[in-house]
mmCIF file of C-alpha atoms in Angstrom:
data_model
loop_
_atom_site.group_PDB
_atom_site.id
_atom_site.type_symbol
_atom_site.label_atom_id
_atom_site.label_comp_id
_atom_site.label_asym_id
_atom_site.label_seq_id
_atom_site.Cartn_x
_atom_site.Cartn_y
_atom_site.Cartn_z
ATOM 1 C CA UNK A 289 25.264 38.348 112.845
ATOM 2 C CA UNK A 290 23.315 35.880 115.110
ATOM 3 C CA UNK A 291 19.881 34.034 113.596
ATOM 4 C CA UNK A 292 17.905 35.877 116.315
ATOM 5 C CA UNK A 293 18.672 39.337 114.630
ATOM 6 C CA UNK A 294 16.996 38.018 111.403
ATOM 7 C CA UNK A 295 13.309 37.520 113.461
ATOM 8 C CA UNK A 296 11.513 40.744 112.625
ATOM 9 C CA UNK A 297 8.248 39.339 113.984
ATOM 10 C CA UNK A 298 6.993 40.966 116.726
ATOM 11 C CA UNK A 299 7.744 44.689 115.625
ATOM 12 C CA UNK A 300 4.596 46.315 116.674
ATOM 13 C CA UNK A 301 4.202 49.173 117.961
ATOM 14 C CA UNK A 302 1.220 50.307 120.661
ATOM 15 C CA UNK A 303 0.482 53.688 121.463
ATOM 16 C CA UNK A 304 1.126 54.626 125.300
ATOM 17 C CA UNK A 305 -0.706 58.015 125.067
ATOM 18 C CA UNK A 306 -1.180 61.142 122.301
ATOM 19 C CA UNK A 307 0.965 64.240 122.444
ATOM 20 C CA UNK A 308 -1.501 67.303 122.450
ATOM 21 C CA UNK A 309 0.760 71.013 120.693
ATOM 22 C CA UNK A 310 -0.720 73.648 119.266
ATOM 23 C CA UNK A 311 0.556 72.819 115.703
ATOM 24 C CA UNK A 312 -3.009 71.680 114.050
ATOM 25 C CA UNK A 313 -1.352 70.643 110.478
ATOM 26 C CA UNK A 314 2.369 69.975 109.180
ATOM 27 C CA UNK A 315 2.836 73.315 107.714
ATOM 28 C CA UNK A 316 2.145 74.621 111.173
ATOM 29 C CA UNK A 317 5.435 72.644 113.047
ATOM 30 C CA UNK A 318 8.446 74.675 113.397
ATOM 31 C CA UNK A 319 11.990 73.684 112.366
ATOM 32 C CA UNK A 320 12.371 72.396 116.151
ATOM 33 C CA UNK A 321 11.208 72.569 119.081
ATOM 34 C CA UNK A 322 13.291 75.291 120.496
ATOM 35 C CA UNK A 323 12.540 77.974 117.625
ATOM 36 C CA UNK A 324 9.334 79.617 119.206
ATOM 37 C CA UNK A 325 9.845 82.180 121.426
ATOM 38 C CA UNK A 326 8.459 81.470 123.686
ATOM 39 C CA UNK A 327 8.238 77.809 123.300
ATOM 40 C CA UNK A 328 4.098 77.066 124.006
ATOM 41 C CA UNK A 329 2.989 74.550 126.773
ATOM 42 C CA UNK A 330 2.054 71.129 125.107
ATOM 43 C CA UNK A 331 0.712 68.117 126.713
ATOM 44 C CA UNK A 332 1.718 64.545 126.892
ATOM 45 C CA UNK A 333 -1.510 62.246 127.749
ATOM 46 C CA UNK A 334 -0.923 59.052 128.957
ATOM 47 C CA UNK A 335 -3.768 55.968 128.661
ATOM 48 C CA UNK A 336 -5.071 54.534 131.696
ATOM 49 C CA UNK A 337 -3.470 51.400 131.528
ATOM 50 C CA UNK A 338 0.009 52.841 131.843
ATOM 51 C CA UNK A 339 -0.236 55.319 134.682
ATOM 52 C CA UNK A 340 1.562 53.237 136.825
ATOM 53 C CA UNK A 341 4.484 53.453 134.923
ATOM 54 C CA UNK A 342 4.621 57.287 135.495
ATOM 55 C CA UNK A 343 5.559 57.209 139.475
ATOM 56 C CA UNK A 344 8.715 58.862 140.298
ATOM 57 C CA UNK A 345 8.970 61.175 137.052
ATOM 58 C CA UNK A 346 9.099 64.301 139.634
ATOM 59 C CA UNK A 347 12.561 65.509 139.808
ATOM 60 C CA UNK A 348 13.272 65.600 136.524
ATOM 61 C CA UNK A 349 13.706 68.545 134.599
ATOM 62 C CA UNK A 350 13.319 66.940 131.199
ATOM 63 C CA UNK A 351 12.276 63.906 129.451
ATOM 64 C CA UNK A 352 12.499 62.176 125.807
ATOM 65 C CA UNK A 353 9.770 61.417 124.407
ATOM 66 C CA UNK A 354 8.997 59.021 121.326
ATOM 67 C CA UNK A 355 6.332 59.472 119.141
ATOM 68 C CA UNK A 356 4.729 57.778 115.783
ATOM 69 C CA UNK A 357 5.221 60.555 112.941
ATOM 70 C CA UNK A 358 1.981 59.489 111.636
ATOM 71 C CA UNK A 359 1.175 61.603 108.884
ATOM 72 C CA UNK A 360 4.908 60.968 107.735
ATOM 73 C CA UNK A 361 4.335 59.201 104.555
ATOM 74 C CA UNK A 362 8.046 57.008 103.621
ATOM 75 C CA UNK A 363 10.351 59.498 100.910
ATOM 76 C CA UNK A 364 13.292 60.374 99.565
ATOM 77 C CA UNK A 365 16.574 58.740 101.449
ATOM 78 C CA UNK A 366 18.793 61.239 99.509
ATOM 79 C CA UNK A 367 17.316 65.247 99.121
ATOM 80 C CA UNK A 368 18.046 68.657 99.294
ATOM 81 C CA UNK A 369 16.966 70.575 102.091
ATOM 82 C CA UNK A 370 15.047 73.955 101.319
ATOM 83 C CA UNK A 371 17.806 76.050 103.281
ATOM 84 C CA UNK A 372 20.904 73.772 101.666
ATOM 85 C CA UNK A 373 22.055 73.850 97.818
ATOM 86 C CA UNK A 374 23.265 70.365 97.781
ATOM 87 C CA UNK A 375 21.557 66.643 98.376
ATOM 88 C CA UNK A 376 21.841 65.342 102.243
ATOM 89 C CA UNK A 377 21.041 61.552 103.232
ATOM 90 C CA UNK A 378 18.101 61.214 105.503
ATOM 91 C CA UNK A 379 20.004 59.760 108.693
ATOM 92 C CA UNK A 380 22.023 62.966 108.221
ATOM 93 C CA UNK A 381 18.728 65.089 108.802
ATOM 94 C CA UNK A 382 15.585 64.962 111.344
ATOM 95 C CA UNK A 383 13.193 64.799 108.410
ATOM 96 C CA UNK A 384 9.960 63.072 109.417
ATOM 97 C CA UNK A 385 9.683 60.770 106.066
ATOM 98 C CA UNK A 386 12.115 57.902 107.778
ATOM 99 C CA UNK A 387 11.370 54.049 107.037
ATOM 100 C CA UNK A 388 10.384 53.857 110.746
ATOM 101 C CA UNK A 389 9.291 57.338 111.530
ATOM 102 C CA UNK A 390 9.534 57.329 115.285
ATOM 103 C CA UNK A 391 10.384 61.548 116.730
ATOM 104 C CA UNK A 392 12.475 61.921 119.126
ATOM 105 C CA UNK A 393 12.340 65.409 121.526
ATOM 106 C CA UNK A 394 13.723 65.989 124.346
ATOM 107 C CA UNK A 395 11.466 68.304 125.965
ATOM 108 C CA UNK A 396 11.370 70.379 129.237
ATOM 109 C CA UNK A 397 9.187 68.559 132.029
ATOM 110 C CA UNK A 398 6.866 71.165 134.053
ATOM 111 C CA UNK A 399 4.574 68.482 136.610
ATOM 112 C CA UNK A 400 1.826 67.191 135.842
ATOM 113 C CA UNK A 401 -1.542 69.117 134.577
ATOM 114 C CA UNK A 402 -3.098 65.972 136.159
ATOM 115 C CA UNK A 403 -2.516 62.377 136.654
ATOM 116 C CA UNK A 404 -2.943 61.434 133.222
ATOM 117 C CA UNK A 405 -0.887 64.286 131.395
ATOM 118 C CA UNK A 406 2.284 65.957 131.429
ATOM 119 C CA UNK A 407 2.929 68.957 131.136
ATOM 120 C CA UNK A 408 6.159 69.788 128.824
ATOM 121 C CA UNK A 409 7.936 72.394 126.414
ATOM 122 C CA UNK A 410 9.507 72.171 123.590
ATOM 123 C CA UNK A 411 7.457 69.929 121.058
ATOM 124 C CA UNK A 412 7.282 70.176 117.437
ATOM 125 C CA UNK A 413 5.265 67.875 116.052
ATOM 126 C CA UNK A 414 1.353 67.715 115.177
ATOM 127 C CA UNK A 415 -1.234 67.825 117.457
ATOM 128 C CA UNK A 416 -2.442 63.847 117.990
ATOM 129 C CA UNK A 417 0.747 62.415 117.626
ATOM 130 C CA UNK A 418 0.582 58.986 118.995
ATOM 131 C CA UNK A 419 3.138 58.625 121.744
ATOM 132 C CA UNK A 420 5.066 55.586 122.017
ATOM 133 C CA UNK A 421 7.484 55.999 125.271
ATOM 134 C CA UNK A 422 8.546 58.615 127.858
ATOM 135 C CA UNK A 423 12.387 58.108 129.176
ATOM 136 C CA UNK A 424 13.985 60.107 131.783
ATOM 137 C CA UNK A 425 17.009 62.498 130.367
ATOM 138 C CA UNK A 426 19.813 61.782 132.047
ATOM 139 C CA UNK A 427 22.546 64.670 131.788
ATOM 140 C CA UNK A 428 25.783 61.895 131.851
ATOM 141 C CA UNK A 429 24.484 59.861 129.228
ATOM 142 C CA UNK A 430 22.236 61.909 126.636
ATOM 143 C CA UNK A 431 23.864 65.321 126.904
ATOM 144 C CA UNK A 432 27.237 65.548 124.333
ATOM 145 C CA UNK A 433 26.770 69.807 124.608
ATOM 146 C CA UNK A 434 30.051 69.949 122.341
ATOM 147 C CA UNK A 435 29.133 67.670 119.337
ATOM 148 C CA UNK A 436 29.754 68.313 116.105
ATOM 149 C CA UNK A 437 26.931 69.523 113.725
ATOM 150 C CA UNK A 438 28.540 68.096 110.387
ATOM 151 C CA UNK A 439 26.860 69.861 107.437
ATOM 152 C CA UNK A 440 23.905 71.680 109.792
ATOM 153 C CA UNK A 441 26.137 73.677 111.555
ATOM 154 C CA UNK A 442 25.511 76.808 109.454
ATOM 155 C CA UNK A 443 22.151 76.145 109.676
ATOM 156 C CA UNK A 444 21.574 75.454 113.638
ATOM 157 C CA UNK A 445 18.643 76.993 115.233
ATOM 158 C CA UNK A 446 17.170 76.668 118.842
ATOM 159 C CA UNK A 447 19.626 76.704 121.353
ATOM 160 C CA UNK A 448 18.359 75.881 124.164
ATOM 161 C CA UNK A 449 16.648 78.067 126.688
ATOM 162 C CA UNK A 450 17.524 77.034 129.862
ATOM 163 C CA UNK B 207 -8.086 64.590 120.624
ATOM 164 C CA UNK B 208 -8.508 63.982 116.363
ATOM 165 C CA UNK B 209 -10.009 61.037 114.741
ATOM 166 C CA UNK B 210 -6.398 60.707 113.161
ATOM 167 C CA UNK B 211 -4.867 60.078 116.866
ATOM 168 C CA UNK B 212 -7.350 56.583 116.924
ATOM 169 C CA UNK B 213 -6.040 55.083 113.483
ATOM 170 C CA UNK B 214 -3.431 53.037 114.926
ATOM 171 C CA UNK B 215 -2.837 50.732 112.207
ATOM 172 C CA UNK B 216 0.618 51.012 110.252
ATOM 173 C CA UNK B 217 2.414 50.957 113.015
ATOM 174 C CA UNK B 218 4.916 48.739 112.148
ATOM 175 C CA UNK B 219 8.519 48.865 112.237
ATOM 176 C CA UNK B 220 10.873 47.828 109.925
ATOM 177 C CA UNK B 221 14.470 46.990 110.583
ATOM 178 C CA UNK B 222 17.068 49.227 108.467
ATOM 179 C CA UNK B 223 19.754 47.295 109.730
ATOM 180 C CA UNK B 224 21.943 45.587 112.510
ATOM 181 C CA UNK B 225 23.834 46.970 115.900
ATOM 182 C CA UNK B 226 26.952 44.486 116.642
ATOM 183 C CA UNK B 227 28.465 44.737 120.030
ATOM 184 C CA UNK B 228 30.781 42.588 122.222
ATOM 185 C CA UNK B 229 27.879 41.949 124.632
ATOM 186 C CA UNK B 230 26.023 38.058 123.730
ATOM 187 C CA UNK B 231 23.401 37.936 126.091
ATOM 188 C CA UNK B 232 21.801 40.236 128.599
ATOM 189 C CA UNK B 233 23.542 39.257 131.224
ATOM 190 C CA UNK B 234 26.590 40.849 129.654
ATOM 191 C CA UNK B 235 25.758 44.240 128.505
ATOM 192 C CA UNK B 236 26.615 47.181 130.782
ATOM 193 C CA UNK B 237 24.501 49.385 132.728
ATOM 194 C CA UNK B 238 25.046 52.240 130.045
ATOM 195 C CA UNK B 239 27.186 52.983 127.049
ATOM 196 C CA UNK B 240 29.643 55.044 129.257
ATOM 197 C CA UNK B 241 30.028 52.546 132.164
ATOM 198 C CA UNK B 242 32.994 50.512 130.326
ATOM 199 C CA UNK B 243 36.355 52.546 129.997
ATOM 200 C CA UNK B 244 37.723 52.697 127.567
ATOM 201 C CA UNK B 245 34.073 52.054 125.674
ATOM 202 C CA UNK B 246 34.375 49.269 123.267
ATOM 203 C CA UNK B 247 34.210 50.269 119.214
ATOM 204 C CA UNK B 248 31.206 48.580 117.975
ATOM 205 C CA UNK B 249 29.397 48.502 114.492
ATOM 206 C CA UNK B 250 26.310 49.668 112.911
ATOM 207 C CA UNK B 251 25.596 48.011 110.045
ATOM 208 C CA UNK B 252 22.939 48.913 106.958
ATOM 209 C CA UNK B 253 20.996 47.072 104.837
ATOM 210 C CA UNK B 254 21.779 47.984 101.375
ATOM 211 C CA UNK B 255 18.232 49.697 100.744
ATOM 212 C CA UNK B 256 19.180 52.108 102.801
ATOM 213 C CA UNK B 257 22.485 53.149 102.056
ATOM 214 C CA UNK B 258 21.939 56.285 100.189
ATOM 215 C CA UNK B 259 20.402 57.907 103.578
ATOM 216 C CA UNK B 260 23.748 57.572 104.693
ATOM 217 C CA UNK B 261 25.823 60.452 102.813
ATOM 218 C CA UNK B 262 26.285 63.322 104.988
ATOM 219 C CA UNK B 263 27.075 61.863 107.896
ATOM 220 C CA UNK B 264 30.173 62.600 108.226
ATOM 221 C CA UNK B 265 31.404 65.407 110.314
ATOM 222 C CA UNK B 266 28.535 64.500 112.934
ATOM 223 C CA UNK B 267 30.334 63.882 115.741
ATOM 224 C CA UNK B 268 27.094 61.967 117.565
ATOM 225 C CA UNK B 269 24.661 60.263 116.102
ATOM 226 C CA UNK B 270 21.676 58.568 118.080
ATOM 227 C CA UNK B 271 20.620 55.257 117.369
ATOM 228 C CA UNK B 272 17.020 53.781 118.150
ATOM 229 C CA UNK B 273 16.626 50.271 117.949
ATOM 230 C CA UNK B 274 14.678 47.231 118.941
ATOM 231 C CA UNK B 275 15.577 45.507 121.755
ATOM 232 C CA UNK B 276 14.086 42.295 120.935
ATOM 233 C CA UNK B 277 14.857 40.066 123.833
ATOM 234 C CA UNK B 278 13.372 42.199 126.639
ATOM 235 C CA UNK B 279 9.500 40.656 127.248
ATOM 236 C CA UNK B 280 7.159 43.136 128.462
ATOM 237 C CA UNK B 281 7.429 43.869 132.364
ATOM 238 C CA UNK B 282 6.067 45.367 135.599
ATOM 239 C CA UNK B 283 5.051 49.221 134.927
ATOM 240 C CA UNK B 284 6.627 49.909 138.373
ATOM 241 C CA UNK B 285 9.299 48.120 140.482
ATOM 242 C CA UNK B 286 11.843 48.441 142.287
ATOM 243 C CA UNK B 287 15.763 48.493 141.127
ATOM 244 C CA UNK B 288 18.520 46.341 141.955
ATOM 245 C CA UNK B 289 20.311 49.601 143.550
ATOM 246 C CA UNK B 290 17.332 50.990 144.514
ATOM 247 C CA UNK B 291 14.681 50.769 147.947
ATOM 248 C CA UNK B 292 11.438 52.374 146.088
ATOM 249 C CA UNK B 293 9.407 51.184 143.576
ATOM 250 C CA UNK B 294 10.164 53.764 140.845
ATOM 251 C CA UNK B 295 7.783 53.903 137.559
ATOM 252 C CA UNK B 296 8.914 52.269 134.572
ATOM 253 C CA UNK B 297 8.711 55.532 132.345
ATOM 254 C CA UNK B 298 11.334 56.718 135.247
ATOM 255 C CA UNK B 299 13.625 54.648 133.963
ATOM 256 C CA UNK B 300 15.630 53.020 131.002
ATOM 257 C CA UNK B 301 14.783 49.408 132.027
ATOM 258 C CA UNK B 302 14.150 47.445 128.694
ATOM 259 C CA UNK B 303 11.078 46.029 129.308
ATOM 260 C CA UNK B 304 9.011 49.264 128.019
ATOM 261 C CA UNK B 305 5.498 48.534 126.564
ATOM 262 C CA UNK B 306 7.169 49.741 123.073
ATOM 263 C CA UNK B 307 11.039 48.384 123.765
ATOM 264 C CA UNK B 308 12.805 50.895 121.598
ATOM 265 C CA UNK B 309 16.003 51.573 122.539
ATOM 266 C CA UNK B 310 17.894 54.554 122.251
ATOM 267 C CA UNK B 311 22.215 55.569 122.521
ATOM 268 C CA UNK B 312 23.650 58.498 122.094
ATOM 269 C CA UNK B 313 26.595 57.372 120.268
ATOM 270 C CA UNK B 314 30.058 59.327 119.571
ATOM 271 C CA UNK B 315 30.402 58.211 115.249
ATOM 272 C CA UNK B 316 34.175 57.442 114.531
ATOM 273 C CA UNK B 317 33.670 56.877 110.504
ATOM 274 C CA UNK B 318 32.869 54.369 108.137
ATOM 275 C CA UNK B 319 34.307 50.902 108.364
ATOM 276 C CA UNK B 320 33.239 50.498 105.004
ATOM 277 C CA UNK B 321 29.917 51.443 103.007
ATOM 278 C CA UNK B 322 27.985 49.261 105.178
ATOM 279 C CA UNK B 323 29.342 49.949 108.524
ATOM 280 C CA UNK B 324 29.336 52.586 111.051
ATOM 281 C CA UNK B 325 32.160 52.666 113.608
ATOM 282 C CA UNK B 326 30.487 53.423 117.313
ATOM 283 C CA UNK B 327 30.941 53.603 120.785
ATOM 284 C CA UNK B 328 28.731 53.788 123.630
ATOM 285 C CA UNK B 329 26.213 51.097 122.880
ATOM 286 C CA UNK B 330 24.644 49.183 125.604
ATOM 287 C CA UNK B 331 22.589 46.516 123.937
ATOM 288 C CA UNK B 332 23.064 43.013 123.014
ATOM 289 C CA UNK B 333 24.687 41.845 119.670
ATOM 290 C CA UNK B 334 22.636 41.338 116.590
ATOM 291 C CA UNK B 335 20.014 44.121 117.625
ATOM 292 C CA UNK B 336 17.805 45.411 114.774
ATOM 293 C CA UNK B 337 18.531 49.128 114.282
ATOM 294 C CA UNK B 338 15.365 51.386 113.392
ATOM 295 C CA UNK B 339 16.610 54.601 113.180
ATOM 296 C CA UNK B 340 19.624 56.916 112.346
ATOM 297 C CA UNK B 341 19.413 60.384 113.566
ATOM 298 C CA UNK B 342 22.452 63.237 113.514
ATOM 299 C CA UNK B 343 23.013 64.474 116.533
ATOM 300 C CA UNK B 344 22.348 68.534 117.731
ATOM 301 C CA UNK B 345 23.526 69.869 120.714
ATOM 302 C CA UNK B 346 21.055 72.800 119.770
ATOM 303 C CA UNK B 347 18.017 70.584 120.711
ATOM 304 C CA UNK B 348 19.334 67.350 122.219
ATOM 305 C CA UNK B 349 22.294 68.476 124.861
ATOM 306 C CA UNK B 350 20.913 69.661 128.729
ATOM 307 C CA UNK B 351 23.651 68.989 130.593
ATOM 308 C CA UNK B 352 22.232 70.972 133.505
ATOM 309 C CA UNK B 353 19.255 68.735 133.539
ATOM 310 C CA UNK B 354 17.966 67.206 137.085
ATOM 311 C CA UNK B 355 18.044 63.844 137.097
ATOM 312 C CA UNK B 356 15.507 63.393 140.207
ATOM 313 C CA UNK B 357 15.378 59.926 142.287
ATOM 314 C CA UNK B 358 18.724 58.518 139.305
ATOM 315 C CA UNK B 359 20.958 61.718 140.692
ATOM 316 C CA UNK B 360 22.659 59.613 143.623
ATOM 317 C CA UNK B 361 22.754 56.425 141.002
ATOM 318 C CA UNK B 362 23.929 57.877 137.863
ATOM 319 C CA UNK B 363 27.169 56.523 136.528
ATOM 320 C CA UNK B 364 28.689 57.127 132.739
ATOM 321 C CA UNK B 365 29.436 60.719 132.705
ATOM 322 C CA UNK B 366 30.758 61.669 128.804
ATOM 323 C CA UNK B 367 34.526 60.595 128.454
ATOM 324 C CA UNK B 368 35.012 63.501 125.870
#
């Protein structure tokens, strides 16, 4: 372990935009993404000050996007899921209480509503989420369509669509 | 938009650990996880406050680590890439230099090396990065391996290996 790994300074985090889905409250989200049928249009919105950084995002067909889980309060590292009889560990689950609780989707990418939002599919989370980062999905490096689901496998939904 | 969207304080990150790698500076580290063959193993290691998240990992075949890459320095919302003639916006690419730099590998999981340790491959990032994040990996919402990869398609190098 090098000394620079031990400076934690500096770990801010500044909202690029706010995430705009239909799902008003918590209790509204789905499981994921993927389990509405059809999955609603949501919006990405991205602040002025980072529009540049959105040239060249036509062509692809889907995106990542991180987001600030912000009515996440911190919980439980060990717990038992409602549809599982025994305890999990949270890195072995997408629950939202995390020490950092940054979401991750990877959504489908449908152009641009205008030059300030996106329009994509596939979003779970509550309406207002503060975005943090959009990446590209790239197919050779993000896509492992064979992985192993460890102890969700039984309980999968949301295959994707397309 | 909500009044909740605007309360941007709290966003702070917290390290839950440390990704070790073979790569010491920049300069070394590859253009992706998959470029190197065979990929190198390398570690994740947790801090012990967080080790009880852990159980139930195994049997995940892919896990995806964010983390903070804490040398890049903010840069230029568009430019152009080494292997590239156009400028391309930065939210079209993985360049490090992201207004929030959180990184982010999708990483086949070999095991424990002990309670501490994760045994990886397919990290990109320097050694002694702080890890934020531990998420299971689901082809179910994560894998498109049809996606388009727009202006990257002629570039894109590190198809999986397995």
């Amino acid at each position: 372990m090098t000394g620079r790994a031990e400076d934690t300074s500096g770990l801010a985090l500044r909202p690029i935009g706010h995430l705009h889905t239909p799902f008003r409250a918590r209790a509204d989200c789905p499981r994921n993404g993927r389990q509405l049928s059809p999955a609603p249009l949501c919006h990405a919105s991205v602040l002025p000050d980072y529009h540049a950084g959105l040239r060249a995002l036509d062509g692809f067909s889907h995106l990542i996007l991180l987001y600030w889980m912000h009515e996440a309060a911190p919980g439980a590292l060990l717990f038992t899921p409602p549809f599982d009889a025994e305890p999990r560990g949270l890195f072995a689950t997408r629950a939202p209480w995390r020490p950092n609780p940054i979401g991750l989707s990877v959504v489908r990418f449908e152009g641009f509503e205008d030059d300030a939002r996106l329009r994509v599919r596939y979003l779970d989370c509550i309406d207002g989420t503060p975005l943090l980062d959009i990446k590209p999905y790239l197919p050779t490096t993000d896509a492992e369509p064979d992985a192993a689901m460890g102890w969700l496998a039984p309980h999968a939904t949301g295959k994707p669509q397309d």
